[in-house]
Coordinates of C-alpha atoms and ligand atoms in Angstrom, one line a residue:
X183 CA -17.0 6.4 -19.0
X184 CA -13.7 8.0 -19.8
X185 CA -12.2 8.6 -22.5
X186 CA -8.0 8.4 -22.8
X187 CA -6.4 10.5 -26.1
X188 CA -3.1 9.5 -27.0
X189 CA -1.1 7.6 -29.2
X190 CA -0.6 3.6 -29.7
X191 CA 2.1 2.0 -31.6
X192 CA 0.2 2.4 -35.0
X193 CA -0.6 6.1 -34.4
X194 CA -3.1 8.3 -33.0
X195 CA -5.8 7.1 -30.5
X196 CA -8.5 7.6 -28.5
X197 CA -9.9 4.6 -26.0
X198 CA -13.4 4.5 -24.3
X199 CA -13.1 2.7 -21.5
X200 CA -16.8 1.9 -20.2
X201 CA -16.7 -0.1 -16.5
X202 CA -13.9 -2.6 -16.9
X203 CA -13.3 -2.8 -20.5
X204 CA -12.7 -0.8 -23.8
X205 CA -15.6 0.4 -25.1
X206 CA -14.2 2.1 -28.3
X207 CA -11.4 3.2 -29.9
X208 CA -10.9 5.3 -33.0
X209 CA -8.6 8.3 -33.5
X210 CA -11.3 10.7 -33.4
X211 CA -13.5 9.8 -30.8
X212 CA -15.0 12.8 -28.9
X213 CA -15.9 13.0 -25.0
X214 CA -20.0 12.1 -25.0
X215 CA -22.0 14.5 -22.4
X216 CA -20.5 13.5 -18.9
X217 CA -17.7 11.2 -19.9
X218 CA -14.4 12.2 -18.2
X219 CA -11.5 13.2 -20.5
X220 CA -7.9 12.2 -19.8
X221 CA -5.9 13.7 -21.9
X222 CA -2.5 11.5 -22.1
X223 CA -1.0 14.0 -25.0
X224 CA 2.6 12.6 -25.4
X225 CA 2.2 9.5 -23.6
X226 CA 1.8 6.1 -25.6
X227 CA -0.7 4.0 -25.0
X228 CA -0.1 0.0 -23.9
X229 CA -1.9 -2.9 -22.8
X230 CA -1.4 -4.2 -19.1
X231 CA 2.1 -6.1 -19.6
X232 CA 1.9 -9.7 -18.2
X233 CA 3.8 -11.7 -15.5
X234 CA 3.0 -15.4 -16.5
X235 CA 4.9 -16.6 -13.5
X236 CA 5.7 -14.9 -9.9
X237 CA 6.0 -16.3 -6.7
X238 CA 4.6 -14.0 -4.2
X239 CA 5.8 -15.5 -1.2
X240 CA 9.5 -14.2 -2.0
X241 CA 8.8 -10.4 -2.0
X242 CA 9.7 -10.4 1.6
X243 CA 12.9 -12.4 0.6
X244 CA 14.4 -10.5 -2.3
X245 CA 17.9 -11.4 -3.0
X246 CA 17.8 -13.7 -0.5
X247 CA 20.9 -16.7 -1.7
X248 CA 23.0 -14.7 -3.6
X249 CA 25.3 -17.1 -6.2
X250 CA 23.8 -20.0 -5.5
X251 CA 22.4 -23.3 -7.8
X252 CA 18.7 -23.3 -7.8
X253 CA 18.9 -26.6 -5.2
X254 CA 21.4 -24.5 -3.1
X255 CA 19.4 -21.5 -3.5
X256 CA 16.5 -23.0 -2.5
X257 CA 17.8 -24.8 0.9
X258 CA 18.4 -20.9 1.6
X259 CA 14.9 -19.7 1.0
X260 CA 12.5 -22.7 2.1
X261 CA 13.0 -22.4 5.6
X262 CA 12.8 -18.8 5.7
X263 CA 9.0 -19.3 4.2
X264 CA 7.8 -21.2 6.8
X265 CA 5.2 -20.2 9.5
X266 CA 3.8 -16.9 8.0
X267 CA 0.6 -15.6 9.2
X268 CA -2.1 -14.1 6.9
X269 CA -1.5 -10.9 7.3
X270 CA 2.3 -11.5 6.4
X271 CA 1.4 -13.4 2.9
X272 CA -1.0 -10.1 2.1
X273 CA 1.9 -7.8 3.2
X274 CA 4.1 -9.7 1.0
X275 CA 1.4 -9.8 -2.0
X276 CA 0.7 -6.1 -1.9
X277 CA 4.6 -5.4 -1.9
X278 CA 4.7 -7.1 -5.3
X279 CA 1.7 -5.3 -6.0
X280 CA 4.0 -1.7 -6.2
X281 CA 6.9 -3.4 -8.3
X282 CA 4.3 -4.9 -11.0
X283 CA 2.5 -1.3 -11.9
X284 CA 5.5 1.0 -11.7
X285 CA 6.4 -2.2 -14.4
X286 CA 3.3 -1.5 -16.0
X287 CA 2.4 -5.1 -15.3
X288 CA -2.0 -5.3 -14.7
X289 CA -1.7 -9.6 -14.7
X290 CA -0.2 -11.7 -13.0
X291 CA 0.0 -15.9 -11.7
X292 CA 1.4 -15.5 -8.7
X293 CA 2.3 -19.4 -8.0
X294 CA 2.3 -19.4 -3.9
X295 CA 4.1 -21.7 -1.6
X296 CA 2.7 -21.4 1.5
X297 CA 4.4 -23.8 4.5
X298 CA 2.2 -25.0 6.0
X299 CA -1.0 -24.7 3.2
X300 CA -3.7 -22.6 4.4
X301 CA -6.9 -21.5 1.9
X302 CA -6.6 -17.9 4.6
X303 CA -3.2 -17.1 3.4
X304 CA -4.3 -17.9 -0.1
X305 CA -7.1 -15.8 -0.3
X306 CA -5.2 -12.9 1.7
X307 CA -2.9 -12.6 -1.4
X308 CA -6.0 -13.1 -3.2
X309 CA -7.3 -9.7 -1.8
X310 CA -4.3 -8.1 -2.0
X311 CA -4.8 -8.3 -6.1
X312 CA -8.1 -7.0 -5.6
X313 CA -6.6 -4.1 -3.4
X314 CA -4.3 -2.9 -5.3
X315 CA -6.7 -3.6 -8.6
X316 CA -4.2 -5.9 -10.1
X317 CA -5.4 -9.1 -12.1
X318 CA -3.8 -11.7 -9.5
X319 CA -4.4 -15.1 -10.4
X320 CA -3.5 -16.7 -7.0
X321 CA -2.0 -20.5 -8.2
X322 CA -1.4 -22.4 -4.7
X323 CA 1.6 -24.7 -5.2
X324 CA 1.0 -28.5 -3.9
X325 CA 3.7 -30.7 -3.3
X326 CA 3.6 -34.5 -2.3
X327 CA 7.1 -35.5 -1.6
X328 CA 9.5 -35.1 0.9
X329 CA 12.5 -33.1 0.5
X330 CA 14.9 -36.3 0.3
X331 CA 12.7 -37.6 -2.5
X332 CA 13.2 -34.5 -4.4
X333 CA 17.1 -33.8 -3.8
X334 CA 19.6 -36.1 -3.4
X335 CA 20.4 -35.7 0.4
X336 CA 20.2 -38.3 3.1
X337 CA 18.0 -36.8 6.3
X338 CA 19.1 -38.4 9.2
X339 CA 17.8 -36.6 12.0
X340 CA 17.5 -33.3 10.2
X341 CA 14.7 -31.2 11.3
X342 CA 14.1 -29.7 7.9
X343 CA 14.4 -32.6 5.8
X344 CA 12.2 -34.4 8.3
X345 CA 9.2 -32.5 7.7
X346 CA 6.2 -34.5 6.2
X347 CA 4.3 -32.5 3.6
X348 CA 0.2 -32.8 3.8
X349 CA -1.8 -35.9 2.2
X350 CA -2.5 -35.3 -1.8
X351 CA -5.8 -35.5 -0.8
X352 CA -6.3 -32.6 1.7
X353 CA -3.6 -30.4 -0.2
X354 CA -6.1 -30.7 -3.6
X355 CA -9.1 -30.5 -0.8
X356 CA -7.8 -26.9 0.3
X357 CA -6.6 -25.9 -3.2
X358 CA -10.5 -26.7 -4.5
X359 CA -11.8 -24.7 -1.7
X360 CA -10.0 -22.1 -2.7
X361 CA -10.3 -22.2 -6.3
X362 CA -14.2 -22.9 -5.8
X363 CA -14.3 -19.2 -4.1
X364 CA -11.3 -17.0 -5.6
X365 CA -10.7 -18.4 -9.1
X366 CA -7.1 -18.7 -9.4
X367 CA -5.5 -22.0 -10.8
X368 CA -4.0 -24.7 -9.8
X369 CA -0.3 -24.9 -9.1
X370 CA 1.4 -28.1 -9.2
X371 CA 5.4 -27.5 -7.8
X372 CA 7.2 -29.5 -10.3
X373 CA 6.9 -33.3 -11.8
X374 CA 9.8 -34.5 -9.1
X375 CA 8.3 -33.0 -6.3
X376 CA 4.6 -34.7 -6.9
X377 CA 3.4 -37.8 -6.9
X378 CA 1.5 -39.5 -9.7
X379 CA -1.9 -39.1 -7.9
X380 CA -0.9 -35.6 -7.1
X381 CA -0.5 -34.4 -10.5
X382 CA -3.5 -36.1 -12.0
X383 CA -5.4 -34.7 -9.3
X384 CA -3.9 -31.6 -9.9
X385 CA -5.1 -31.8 -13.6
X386 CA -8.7 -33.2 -12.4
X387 CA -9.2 -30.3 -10.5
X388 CA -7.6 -27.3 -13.1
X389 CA -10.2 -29.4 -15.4
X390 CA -13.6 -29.3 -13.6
X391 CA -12.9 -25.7 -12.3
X392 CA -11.9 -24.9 -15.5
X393 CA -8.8 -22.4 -14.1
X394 CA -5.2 -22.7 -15.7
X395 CA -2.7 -26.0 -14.5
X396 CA 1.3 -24.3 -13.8
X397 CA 3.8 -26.0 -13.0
X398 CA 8.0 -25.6 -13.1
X399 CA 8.9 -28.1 -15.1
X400 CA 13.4 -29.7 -15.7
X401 CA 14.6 -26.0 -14.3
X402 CA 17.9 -27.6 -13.8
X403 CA 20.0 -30.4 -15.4
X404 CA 19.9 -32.7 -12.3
X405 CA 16.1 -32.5 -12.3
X406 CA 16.8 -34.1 -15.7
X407 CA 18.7 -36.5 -14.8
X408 CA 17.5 -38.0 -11.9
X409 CA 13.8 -38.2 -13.2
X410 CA 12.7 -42.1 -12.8
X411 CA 11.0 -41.5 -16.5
X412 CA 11.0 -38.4 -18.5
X413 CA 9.4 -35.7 -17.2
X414 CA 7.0 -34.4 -20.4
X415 CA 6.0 -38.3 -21.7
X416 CA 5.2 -38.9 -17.9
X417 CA 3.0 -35.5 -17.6
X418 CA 0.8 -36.2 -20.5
X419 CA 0.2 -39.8 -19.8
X420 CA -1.1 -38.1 -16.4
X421 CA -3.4 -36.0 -18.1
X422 CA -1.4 -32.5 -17.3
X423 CA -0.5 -31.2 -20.9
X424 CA -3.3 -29.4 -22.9
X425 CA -4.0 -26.0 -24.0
X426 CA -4.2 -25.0 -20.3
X427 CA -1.3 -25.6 -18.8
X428 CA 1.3 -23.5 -18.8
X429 CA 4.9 -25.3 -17.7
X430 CA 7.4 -22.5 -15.9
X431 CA 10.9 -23.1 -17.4
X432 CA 11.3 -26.3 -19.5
X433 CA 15.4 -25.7 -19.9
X434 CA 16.1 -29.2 -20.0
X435 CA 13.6 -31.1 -22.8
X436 CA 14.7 -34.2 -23.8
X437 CA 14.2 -34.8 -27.7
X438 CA 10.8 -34.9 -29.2
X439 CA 9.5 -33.0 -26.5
X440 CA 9.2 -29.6 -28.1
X441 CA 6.7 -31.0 -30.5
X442 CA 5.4 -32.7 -28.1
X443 CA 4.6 -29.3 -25.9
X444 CA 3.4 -27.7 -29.5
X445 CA 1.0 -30.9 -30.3
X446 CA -0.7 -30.6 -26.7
X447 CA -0.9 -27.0 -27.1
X448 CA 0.4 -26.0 -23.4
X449 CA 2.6 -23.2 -23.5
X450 CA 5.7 -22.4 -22.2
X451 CA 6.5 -19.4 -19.5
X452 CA 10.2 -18.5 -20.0
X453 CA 12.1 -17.1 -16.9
X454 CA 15.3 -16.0 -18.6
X455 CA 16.7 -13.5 -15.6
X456 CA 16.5 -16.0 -13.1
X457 CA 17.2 -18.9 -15.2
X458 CA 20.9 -17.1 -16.1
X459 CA 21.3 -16.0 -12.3
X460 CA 21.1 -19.5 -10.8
X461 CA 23.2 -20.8 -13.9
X462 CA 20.2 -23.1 -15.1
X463 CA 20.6 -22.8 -18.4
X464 CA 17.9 -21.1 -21.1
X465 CA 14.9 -22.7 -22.5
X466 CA 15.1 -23.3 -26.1
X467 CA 12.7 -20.4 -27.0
X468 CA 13.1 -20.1 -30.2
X469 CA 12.8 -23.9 -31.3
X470 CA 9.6 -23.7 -29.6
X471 CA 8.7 -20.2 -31.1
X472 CA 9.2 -21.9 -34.5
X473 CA 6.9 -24.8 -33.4
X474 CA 4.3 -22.7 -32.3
X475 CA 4.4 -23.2 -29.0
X476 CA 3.1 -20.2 -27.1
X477 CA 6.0 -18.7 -25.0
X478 CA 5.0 -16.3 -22.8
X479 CA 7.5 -14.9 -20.0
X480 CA 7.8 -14.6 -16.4
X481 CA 10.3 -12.8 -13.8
X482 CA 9.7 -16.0 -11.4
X483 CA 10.9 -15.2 -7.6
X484 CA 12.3 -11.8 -5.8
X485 CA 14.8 -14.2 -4.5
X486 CA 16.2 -15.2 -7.7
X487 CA 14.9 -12.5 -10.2
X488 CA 15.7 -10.4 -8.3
X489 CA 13.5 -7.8 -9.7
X490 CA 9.6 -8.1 -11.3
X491 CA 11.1 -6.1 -14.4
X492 CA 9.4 -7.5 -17.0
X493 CA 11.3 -5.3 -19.7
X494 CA 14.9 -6.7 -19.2
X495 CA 13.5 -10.3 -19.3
X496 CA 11.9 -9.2 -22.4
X497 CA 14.9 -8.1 -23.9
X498 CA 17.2 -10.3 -22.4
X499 CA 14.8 -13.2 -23.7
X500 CA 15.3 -12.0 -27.1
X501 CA 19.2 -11.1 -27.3
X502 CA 20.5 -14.1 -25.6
X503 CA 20.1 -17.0 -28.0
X504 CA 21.2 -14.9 -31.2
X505 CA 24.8 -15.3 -30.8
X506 CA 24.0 -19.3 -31.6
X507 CA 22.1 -18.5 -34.1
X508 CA 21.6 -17.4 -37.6
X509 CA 20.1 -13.9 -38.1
X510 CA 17.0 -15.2 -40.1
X511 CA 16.0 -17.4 -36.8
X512 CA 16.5 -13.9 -34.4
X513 CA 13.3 -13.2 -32.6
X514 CA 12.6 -9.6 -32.8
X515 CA 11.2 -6.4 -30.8
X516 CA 7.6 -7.7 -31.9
X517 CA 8.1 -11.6 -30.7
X518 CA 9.2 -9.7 -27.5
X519 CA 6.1 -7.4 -27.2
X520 CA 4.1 -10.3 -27.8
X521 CA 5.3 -12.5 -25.2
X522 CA 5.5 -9.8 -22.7
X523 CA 1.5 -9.6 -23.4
X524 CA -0.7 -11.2 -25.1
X525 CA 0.7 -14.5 -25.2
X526 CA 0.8 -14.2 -21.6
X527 CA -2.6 -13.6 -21.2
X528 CA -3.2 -16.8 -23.4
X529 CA -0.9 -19.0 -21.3
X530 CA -2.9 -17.5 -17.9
X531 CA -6.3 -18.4 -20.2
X532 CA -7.3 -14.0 -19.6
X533 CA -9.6 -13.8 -23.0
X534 CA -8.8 -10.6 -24.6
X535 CA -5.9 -9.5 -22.1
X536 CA -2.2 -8.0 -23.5
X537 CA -3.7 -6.3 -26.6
X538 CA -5.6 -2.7 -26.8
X539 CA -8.8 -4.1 -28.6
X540 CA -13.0 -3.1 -29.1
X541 CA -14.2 -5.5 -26.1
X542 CA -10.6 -6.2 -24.2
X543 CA -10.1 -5.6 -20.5
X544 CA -9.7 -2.0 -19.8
X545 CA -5.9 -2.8 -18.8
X546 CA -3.7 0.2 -20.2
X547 CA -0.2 1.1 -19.8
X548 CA 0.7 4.9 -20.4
X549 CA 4.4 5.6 -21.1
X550 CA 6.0 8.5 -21.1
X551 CA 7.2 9.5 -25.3
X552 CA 8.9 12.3 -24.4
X553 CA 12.2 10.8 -23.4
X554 CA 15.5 10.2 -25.9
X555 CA 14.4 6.5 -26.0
X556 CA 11.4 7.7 -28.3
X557 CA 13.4 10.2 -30.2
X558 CA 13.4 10.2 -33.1
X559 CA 10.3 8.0 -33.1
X560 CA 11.5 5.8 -36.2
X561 CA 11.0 2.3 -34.8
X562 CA 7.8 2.5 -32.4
X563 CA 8.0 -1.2 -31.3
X564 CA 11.6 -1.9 -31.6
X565 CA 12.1 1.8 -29.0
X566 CA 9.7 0.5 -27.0
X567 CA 11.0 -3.1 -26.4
X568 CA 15.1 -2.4 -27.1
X569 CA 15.6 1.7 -26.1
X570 CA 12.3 2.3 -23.3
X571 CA 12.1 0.6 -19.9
X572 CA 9.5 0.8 -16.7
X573 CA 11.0 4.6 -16.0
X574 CA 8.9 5.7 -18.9
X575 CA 5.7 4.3 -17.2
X576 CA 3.7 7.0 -15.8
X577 CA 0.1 5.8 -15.2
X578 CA -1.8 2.6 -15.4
X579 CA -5.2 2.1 -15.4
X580 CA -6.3 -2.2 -14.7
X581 CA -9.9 -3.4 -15.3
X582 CA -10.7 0.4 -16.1
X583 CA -9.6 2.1 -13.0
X584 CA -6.3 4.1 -12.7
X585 CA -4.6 2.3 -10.3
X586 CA -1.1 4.0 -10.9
X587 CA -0.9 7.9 -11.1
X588 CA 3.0 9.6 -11.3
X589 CA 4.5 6.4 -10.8
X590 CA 2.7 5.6 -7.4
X591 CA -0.2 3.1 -6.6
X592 CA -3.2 4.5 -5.7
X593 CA -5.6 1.2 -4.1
X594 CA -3.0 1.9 -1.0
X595 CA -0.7 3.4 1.5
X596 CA 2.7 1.9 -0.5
X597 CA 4.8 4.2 1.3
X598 CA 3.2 2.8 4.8
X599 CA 3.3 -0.6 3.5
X600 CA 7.1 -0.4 2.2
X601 CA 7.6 0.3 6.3
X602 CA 5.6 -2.6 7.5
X603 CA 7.0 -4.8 4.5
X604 CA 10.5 -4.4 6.0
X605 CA 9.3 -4.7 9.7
X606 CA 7.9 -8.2 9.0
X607 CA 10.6 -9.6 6.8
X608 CA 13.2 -9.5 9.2
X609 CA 11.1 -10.4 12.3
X610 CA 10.2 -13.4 10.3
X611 CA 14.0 -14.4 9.1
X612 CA 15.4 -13.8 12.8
X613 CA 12.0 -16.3 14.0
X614 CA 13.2 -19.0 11.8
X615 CA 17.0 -18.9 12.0
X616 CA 16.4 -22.2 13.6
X617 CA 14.8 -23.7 10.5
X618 CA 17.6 -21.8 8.3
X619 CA 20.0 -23.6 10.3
X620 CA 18.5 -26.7 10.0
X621 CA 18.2 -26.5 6.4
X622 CA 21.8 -25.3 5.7
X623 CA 23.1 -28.9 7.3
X624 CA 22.4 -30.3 3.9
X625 CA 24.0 -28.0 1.8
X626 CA 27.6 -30.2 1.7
X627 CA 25.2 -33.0 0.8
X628 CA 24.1 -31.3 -2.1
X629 CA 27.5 -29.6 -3.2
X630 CA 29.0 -32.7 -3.4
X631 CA 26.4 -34.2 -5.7
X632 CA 26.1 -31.0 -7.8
X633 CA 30.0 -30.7 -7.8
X634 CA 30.5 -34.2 -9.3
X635 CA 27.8 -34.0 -11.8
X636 CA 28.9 -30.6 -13.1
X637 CA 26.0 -28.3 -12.1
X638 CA 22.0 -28.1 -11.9
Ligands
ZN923 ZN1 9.1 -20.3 -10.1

């Protein structure tokens, strides 16, 4: 057992933390015979902040398509996934690993696309969680269609856009292998780039296992508008909206579907950063706030993000719909908190998670109080979400073990593996210039269509 003294944001504070979860908390606990003390005077204590959507398999690509549409964007990074071994995806997954604690983020659903599929690269970012004692809820994303049924581009004899993606069957095959052995959940791309038996397989299997459904869902306005019927009304009739799905993005609802989200009770992960940086537009957050629709948030990909930091989302989530707005609908510093945590842990189905509670995982952020953002300490929450930032995060402890101490991990060698992280990016971009090329050859396809229709 050990016991942590410090403050939380309603005042003095002791925690028991007993194995992996709080035991007790009360402001004047004392140690019991044996129990280690530490003493976090001046630090304020947090629960474990919560990534509701990541995409590990772009740490080794960060900032890869610079000022680009998400389809543009996404011709860039694609063929610079393909062909990783194992032993990259863990590299890549414990890289994350160091960004999301010096965040003070203990959860996260790291939605993987793997090219090809492979239940060992899954289940090596799967232990790379487990290494670095994060909460990594490994969602392996399936998709059914070739690229030409998903963009509008004509393939011809292009290499890339010639690829055949697996059978729905085998792709939900490896996904419930996986899922059957790691937990996890089951990760869906996006409605245009599945087929109808896909997604209710998808759904089928999220059901039975009982693990979370994510999928991206209208990111951009051309997914909008070239959908054969829309997207949410063609969901639900396959059986993928209900309180455990979580749908990345949702910029581009058509009417009635923000009650429709609330009446299924899916929620909605809101990716502001990248969303703004590939000019996609911005979810309607606070209509659906107002519906009650849980909105939880997510820093989405490395190559689009372009960092894990969880803090300017938050704030940026909050600040950028109130110029449209009256100041009686603002979202404040609390709605913020809240989606940063525990309604991220309710969107990634992780009972208890993103609050500091009698029975709650053992996931605890300690920031450091004794910077100008906490003084004067006036507005604990509002400092927290508006003033503080990840700098003030100085240990973390995840399922009851300290896994961050002065700002470093401690389940591993991140200085060793920042080396090897770097090593194995750019061997694998200079092995598949070839496939960059390749992919590249369809970009004046795609210009033209997103020039003429005014942007994704
Ligand atoms: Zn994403």
């Amino acid at each position: 057992m050990i016991l942590v003294g410090g403050r939380t944001l309603e005042g003095p504070m002791n925690l028991r933390i007993d194995g992996t979860r709080i035991a007790a908390m009360a402001p004047d606990l004392t140690p019991v015979p044996g129990e280690a003390v530490f003493s976090a005077h001046g630090r304020l204590l947090l629960p474990g902040l919560v990534d509701a959507h990541t995409h590990s398999n772009d740490h080794l690509l960060r900032s890869m398509g610079q000022d680009l549409p998400l389809e543009l964007w996404s011709l860039r990074t694609s063929a610079a996934r393909i062909g990783r071994s194992a032993h990259e995806v863990y590299v890549g997954a414990l890289l994350g690993c160091i960004e999301y604690l010096q965040h003070g983020i203990t959860t996260v659903l790291d939605h993987l696309k793997l090219d090809p599929m492979s239940e060992e690269g899954f289940a090596a970012a799967a232990r790379a969680y487990a290494d670095a004692g994060i909460r990594g809820i490994v969602a392996p994303i399936l998709q059914d269609l070739p690229l030409a049924a998903t963009v509008p581009v004509t393939p011809g004899p292009n290499a890339f856009a010639r690829r055949s993606p697996l059978p729905a069957a085998e792709q939900l095959a490896m996904t419930d292998a996986f899922v059957a052995r790691w937990g996890g959940a089951v990760g869906p791309s996006a409605p245009h780039r599945c087929s109808d038996a896909l997604l209710a397989g998808c759904a089928d299997l999220a059901r039975r296992r009982g693990v979370p459904l994510q999928l991206h869902v209208l990111e951009t306005r051309l997914q909008r508008d070239t959908a054969a019927r829309p997207t949410l009304e063609r969901l639900e009739a396959l059986g993928c909206l209900g309180p455990s799905t979580s749908l990345v993005h949702a910029v581009w609802l058509a009417r009635g579907d923000v009650e429709r989200i609330a009446a299924s009770g899916a929620s909605v992960v809101h990716c502001p950063l990248a969303n703004a940086k590939l000019g996609s537009g911005l979810a309607p957050i606070v209509a659906l706030v107002e519906n009650g629709v849980n909105v939880a948030l997510g820093t989405d990909s490395a190559a689009c993000g372009d960092a894990h930091d969880l803090w300017t989302a938050m704030r940026f989530a909050l600040l950028s719909p109130r110029s449209a707005l009256p100041h009686h609908r603002w979202l404040g510093a609390a709605a913020g908190w809240r989606m940063a945590t525990e309604a991220g842990a309710r969107a990634l189905g992780v009972g208890g998670a993103g609050r500091l509670a009698v029975g709650a995982p053992a996931d605890i952020v300690l920031l450091d109080l004794d910077r100008p953002a906490f003084v004067p300490l006036t507005d604990p929450v509002a400092q927290l979400v508006f003033a503080a930032g990840p700098a003030a995060v100085r240990e973390v402890f995840a399922g009851g073990r300290l896994v961050l101490k002065d700002g470093w991990p401690t389940g591993f060698d991140a200085k060793a593996l920042l080396t090897e992280a770097a090593q194995l990016g750019a061997r694998r971009l200079a092995l598949n210039r070839p496939w960059l090329e390749s992919a590249w050859e369809l970009a004046a396809q795609l210009e033209h269509r997103l020039g003429s229709d005014g942007g994704g």
